[in-house]
PDB file of N, CA and C in Angstrom:
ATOM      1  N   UNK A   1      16.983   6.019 -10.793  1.00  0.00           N
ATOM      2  CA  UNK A   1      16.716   5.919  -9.373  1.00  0.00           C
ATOM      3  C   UNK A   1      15.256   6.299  -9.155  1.00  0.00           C
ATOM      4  N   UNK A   2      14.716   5.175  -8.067  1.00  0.00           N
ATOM      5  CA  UNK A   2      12.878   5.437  -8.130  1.00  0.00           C
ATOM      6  C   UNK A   2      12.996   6.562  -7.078  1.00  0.00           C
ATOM      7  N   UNK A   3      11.799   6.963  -7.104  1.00  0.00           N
ATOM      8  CA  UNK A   3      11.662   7.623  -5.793  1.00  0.00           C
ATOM      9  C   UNK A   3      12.267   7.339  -4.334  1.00  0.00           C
ATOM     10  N   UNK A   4      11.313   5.865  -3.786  1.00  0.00           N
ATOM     11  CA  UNK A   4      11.503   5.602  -2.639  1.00  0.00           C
ATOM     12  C   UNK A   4      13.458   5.329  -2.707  1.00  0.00           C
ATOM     13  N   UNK A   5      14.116   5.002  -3.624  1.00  0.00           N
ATOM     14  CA  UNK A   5      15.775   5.094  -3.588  1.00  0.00           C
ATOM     15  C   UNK A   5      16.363   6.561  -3.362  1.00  0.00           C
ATOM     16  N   UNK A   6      15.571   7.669  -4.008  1.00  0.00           N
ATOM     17  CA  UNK A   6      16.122   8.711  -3.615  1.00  0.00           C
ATOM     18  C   UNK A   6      16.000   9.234  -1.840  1.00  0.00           C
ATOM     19  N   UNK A   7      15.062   9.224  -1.322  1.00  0.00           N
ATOM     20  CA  UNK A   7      14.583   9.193  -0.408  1.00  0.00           C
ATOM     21  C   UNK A   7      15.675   8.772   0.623  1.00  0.00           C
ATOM     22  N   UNK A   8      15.679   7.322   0.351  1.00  0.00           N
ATOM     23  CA  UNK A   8      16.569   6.459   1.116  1.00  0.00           C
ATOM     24  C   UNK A   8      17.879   7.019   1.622  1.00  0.00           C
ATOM     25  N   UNK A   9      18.383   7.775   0.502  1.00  0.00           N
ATOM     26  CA  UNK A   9      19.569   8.406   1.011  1.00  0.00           C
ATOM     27  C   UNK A   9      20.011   9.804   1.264  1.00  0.00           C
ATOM     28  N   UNK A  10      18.655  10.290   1.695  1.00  0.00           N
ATOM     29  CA  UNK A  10      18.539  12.007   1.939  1.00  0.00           C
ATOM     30  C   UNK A  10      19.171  12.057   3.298  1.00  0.00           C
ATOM     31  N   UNK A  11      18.766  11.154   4.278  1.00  0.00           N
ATOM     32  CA  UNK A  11      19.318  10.919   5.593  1.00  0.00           C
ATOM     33  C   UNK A  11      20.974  10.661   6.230  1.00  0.00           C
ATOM     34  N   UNK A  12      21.436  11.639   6.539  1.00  0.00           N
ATOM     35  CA  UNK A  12      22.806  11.051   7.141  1.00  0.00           C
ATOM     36  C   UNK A  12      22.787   9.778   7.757  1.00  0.00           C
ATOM     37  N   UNK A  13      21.791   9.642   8.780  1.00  0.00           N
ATOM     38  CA  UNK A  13      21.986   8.527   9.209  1.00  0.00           C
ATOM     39  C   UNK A  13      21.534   6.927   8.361  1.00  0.00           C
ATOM     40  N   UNK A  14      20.975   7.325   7.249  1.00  0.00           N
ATOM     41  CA  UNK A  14      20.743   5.765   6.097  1.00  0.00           C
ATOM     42  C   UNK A  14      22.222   5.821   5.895  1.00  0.00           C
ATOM     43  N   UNK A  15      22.395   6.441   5.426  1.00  0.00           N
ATOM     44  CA  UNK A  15      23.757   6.671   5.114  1.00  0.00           C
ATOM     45  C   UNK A  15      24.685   6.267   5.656  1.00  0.00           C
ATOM     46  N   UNK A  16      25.138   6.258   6.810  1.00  0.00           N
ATOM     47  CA  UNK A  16      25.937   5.576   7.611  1.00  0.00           C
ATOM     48  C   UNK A  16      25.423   4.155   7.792  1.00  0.00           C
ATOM     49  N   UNK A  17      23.913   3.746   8.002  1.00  0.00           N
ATOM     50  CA  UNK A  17      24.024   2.497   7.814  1.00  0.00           C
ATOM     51  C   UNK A  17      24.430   2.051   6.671  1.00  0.00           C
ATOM     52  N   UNK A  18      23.983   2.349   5.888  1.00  0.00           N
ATOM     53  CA  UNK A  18      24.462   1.672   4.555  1.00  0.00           C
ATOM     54  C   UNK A  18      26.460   1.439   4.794  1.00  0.00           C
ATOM     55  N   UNK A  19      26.709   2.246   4.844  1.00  0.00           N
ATOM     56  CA  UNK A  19      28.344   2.556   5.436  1.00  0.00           C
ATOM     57  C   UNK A  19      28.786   1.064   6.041  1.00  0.00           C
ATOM     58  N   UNK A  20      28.250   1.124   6.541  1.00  0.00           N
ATOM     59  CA  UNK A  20      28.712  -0.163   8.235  1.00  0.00           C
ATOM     60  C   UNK A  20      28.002  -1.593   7.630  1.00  0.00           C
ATOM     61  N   UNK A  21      26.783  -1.347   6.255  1.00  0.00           N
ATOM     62  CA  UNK A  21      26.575  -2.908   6.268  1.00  0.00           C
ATOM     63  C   UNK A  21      27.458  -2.959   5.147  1.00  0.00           C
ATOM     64  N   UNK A  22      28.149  -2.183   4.344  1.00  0.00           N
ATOM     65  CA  UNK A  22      29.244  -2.711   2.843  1.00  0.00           C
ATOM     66  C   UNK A  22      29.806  -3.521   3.107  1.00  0.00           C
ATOM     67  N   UNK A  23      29.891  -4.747   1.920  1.00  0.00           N
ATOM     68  CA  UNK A  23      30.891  -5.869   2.268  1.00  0.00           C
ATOM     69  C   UNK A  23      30.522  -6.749   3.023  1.00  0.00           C
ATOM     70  N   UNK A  24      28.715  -7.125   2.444  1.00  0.00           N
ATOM     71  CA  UNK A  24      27.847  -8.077   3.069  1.00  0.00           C
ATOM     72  C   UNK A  24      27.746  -8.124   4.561  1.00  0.00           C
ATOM     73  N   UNK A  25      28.037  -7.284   5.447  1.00  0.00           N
ATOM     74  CA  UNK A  25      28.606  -7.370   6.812  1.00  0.00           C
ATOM     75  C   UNK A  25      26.648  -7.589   7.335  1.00  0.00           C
ATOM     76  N   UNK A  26      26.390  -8.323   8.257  1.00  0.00           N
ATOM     77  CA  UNK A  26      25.540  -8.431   9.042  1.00  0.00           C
ATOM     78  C   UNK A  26      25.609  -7.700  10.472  1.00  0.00           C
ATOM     79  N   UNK A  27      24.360  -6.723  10.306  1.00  0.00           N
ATOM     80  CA  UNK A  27      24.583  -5.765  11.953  1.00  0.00           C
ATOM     81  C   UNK A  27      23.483  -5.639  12.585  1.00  0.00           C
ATOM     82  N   UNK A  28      24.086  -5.981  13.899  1.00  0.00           N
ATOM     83  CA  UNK A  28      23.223  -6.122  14.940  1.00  0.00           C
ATOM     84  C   UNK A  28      22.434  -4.369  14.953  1.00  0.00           C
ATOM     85  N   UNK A  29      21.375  -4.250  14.961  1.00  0.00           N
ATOM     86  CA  UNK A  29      20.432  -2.616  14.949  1.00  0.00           C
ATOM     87  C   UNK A  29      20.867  -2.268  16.297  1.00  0.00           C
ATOM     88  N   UNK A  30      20.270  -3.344  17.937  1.00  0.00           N
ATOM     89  CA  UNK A  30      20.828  -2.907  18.807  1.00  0.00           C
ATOM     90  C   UNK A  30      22.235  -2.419  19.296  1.00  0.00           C
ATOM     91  N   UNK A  31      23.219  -3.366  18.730  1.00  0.00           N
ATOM     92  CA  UNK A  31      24.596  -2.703  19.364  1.00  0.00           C
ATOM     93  C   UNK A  31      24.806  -1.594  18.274  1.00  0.00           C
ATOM     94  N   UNK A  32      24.159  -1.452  17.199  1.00  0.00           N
ATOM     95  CA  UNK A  32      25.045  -0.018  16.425  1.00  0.00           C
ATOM     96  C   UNK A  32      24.322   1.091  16.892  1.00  0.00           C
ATOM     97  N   UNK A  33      22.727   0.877  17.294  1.00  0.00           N
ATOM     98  CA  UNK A  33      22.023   2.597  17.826  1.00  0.00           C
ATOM     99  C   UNK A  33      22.954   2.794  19.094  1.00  0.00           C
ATOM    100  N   UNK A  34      23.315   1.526  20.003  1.00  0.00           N
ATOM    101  CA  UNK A  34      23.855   1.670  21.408  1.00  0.00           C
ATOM    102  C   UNK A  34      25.563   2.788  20.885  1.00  0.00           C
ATOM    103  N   UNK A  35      26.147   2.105  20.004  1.00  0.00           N
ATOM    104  CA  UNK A  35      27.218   2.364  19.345  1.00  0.00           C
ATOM    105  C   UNK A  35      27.202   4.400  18.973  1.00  0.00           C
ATOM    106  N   UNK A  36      26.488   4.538  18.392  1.00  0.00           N
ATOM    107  CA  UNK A  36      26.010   5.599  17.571  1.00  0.00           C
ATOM    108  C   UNK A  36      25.135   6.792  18.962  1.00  0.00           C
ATOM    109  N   UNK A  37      24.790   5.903  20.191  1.00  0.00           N
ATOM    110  CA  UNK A  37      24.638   6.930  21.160  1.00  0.00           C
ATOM    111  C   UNK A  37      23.037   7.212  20.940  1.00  0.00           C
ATOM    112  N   UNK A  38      22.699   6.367  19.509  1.00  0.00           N
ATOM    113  CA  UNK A  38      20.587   6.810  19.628  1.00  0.00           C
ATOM    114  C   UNK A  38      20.149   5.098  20.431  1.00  0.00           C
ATOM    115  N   UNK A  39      18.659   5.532  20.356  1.00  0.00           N
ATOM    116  CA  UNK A  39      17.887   4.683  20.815  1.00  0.00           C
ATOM    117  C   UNK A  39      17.191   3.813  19.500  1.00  0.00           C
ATOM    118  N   UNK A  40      16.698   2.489  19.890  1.00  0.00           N
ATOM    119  CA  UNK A  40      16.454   1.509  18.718  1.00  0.00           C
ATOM    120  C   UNK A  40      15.569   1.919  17.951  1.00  0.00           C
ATOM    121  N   UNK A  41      14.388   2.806  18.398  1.00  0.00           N
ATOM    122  CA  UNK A  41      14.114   3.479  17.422  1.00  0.00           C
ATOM    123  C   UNK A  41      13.795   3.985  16.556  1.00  0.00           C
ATOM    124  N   UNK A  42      14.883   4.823  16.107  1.00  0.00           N
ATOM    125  CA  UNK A  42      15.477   5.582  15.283  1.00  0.00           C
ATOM    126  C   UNK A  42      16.033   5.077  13.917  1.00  0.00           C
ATOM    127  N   UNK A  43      16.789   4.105  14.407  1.00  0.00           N
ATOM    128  CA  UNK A  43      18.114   3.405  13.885  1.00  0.00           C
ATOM    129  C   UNK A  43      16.988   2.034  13.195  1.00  0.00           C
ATOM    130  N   UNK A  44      15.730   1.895  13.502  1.00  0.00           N
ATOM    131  CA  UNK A  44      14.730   0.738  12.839  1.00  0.00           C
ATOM    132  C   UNK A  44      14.462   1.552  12.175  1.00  0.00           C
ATOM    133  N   UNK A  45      13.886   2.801  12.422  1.00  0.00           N
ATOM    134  CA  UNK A  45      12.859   3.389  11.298  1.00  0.00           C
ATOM    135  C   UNK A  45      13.908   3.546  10.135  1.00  0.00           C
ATOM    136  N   UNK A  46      14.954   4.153  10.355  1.00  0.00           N
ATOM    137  CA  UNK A  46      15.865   4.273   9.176  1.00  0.00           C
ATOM    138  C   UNK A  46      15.864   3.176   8.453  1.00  0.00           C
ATOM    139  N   UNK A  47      16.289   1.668   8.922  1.00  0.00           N
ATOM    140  CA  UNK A  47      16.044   0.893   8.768  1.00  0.00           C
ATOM    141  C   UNK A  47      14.895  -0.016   7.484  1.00  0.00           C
ATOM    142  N   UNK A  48      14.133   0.621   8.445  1.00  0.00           N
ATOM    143  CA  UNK A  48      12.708  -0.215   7.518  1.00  0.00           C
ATOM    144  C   UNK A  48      12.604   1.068   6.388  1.00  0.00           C
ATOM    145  N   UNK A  49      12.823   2.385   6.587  1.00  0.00           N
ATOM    146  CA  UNK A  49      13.149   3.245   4.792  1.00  0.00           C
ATOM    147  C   UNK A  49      13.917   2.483   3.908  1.00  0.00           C
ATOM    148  N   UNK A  50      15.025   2.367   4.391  1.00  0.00           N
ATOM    149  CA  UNK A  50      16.127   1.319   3.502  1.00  0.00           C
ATOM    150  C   UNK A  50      15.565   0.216   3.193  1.00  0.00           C
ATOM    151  N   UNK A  51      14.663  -0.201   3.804  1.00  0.00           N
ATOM    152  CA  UNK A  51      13.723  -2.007   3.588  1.00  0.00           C
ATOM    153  C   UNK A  51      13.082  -1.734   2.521  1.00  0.00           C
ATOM    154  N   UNK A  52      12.713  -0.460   2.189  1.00  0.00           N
ATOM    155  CA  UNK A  52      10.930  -0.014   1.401  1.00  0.00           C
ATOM    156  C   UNK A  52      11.908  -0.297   0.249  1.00  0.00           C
ATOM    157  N   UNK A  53      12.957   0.862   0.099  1.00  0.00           N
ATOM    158  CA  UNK A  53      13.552   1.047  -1.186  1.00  0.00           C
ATOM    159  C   UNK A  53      14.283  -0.402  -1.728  1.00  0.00           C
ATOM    160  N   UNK A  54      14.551  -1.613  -0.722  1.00  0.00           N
ATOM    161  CA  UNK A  54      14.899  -2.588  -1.763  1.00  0.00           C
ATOM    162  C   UNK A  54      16.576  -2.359  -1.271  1.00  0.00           C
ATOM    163  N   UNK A  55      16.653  -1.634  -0.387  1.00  0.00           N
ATOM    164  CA  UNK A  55      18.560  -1.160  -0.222  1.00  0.00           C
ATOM    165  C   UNK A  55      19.112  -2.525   1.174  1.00  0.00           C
ATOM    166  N   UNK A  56      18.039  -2.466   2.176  1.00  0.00           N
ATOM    167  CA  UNK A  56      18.538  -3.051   2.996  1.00  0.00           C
ATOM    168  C   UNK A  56      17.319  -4.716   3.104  1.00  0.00           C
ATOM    169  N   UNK A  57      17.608  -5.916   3.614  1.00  0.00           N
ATOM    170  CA  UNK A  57      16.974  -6.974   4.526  1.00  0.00           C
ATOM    171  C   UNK A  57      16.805  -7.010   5.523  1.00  0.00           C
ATOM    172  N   UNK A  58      15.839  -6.881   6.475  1.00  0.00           N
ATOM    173  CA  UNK A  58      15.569  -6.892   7.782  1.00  0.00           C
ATOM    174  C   UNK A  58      15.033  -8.298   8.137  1.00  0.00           C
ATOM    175  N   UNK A  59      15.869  -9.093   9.169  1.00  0.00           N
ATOM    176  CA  UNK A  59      15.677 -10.024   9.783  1.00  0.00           C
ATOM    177  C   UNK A  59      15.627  -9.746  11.666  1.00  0.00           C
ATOM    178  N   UNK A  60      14.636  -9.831  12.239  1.00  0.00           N
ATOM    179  CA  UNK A  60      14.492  -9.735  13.559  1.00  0.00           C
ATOM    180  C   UNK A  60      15.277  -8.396  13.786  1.00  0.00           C
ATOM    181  N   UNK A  61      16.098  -8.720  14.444  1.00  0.00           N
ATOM    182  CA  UNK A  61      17.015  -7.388  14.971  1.00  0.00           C
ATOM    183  C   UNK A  61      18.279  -6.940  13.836  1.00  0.00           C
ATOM    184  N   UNK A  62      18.042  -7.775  12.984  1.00  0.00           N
ATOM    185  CA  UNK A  62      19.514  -7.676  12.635  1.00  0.00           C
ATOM    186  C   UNK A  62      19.387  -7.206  10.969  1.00  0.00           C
ATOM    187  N   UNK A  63      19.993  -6.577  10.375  1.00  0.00           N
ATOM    188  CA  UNK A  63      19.947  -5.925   8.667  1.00  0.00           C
ATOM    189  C   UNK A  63      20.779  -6.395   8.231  1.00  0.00           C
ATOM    190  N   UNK A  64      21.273  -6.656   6.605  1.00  0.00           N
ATOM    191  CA  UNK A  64      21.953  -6.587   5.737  1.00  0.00           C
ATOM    192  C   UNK A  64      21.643  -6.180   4.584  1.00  0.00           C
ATOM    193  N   UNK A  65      22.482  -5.635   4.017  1.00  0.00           N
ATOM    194  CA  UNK A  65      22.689  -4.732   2.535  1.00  0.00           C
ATOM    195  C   UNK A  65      22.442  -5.828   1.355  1.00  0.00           C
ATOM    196  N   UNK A  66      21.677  -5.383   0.196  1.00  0.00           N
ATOM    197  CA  UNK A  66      21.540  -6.101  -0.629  1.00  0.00           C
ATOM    198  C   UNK A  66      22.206  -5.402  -1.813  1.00  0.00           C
ATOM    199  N   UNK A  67      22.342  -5.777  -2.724  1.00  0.00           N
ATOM    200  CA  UNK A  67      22.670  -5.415  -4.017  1.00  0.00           C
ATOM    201  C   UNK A  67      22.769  -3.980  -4.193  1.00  0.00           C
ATOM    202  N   UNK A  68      21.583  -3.460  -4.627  1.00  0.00           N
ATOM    203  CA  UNK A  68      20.922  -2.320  -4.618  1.00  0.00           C
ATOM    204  C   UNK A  68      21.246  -1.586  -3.829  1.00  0.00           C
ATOM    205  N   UNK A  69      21.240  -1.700  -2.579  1.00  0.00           N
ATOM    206  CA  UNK A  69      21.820  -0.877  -1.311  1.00  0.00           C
ATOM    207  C   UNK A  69      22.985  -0.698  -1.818  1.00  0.00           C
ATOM    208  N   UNK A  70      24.216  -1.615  -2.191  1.00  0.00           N
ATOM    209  CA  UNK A  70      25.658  -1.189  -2.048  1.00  0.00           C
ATOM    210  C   UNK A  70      25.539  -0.016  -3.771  1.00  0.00           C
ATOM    211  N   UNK A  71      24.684  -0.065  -4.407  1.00  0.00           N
ATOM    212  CA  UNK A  71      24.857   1.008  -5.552  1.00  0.00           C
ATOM    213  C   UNK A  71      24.608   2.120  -4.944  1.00  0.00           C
ATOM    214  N   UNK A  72      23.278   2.161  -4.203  1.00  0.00           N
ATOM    215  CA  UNK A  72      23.023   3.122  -3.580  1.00  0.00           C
ATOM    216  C   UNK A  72      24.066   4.237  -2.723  1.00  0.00           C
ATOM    217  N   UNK A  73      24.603   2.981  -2.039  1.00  0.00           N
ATOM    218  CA  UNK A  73      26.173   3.709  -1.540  1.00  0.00           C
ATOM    219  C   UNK A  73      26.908   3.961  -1.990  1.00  0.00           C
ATOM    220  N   UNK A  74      26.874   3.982  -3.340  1.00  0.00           N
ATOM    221  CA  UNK A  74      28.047   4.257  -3.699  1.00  0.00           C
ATOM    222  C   UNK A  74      27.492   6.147  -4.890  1.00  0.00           C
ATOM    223  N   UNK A  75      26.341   5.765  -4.734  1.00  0.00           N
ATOM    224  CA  UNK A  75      25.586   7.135  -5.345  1.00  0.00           C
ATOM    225  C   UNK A  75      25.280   8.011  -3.975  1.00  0.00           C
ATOM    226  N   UNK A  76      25.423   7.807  -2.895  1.00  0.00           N
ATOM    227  CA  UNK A  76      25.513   8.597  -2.190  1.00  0.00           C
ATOM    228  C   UNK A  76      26.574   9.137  -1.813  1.00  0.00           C
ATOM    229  N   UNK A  77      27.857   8.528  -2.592  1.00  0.00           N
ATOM    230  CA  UNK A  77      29.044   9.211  -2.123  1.00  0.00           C
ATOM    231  C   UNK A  77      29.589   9.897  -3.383  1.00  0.00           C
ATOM    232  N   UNK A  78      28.741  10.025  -4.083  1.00  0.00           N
ATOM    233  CA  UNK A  78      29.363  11.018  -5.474  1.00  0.00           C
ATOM    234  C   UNK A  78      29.313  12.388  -5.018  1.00  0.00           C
ATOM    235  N   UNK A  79      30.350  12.815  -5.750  1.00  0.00           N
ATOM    236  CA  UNK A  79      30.525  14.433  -4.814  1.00  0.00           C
ATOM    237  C   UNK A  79      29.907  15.188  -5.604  1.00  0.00           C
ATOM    238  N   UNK A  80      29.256  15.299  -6.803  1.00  0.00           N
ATOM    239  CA  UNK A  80      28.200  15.776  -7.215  1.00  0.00           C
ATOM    240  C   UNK A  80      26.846  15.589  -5.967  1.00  0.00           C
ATOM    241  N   UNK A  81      26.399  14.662  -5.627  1.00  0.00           N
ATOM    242  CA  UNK A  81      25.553  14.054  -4.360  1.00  0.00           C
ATOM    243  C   UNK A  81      25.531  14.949  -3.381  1.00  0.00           C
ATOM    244  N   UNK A  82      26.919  14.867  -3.033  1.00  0.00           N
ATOM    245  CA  UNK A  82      27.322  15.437  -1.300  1.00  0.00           C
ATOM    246  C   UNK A  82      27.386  17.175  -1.674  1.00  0.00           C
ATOM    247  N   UNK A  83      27.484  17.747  -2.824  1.00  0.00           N
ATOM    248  CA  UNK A  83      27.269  18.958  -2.999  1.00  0.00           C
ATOM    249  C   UNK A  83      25.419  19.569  -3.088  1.00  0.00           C
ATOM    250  N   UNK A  84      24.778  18.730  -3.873  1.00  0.00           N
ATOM    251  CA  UNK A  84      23.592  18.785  -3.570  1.00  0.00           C
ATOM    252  C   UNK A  84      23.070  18.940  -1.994  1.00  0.00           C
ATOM    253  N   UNK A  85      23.617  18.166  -1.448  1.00  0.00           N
ATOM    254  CA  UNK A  85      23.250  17.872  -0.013  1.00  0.00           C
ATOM    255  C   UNK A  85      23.558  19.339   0.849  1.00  0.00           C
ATOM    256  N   UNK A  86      24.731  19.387   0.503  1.00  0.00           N
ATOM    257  CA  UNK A  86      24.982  20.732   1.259  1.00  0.00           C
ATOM    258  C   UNK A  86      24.087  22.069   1.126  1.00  0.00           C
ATOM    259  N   UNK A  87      23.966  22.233  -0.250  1.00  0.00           N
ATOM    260  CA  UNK A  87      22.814  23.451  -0.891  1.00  0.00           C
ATOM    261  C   UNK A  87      21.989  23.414  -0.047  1.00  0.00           C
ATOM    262  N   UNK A  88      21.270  21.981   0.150  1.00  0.00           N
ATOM    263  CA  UNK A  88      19.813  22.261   0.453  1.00  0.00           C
ATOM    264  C   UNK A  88      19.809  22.699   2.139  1.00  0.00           C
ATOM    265  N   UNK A  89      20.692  21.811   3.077  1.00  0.00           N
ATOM    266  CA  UNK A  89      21.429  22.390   4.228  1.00  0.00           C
ATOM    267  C   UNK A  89      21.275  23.859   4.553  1.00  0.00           C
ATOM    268  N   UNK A  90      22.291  24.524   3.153  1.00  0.00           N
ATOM    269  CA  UNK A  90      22.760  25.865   3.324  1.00  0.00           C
ATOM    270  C   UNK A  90      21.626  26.592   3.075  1.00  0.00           C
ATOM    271  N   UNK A  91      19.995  26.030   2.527  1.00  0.00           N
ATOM    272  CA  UNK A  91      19.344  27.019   1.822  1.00  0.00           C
ATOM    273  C   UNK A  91      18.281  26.618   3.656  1.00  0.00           C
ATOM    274  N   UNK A  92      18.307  25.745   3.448  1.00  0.00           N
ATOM    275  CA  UNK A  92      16.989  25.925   5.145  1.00  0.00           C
ATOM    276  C   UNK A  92      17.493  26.296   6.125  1.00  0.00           C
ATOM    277  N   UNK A  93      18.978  27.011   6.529  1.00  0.00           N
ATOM    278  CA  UNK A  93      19.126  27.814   7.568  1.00  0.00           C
ATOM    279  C   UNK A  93      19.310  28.988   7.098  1.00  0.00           C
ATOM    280  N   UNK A  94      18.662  29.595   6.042  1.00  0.00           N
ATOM    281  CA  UNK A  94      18.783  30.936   5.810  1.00  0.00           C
ATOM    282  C   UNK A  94      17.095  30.978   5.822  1.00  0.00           C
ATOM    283  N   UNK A  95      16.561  30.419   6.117  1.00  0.00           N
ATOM    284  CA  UNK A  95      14.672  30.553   5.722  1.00  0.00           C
ATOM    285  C   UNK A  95      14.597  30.473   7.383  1.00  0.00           C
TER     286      UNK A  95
END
């Protein structure tokens, strides 16, 4: 995993996109930030991170998951992963 892939999935919210595009699904950016309660954004910039790393396609308004992205998702859901995640959580509200 390169850099810009690790990166990609430090974010809860890449993360959930990645989530919602599995299974080639094409999604509208506007109705899911509207969906999700943020503003567009947010939900682009995440977006265009996932673009850098090669995880997501950005067409006008709309993303889909490529290849790479769905590995990605699936390395973000290793519970080795999601334990890492928590540490670092648990270590910046004690600083």
């Amino acid at each position: 995993m390169n850099q810009h892939e690790a990166l990609a999935i430090r974010h809860q919210v890449r993360i959930r996109l990645l989530a919602a595009l599995t299974g080639g699904r094409r999604l509208d950016l506007a109705a899911y930030a509207k969906a999700l309660d943020l503003t567009l954004a947010p939900v682009r910039y995440h977006c265009e991170v996932l673009g850098a790393a090669g995880a997501v396609e950005l067409d006008g308004g709309t993303a889909q998951i490529t290849a790479s992205g769905e590995e990605l998702y699936r390395i973000s859901q290793r519970p080795e992963r999601r334990q890492q995640t928590d540490r670092r959580r648990r270590d910046r509200r004690r600083e």
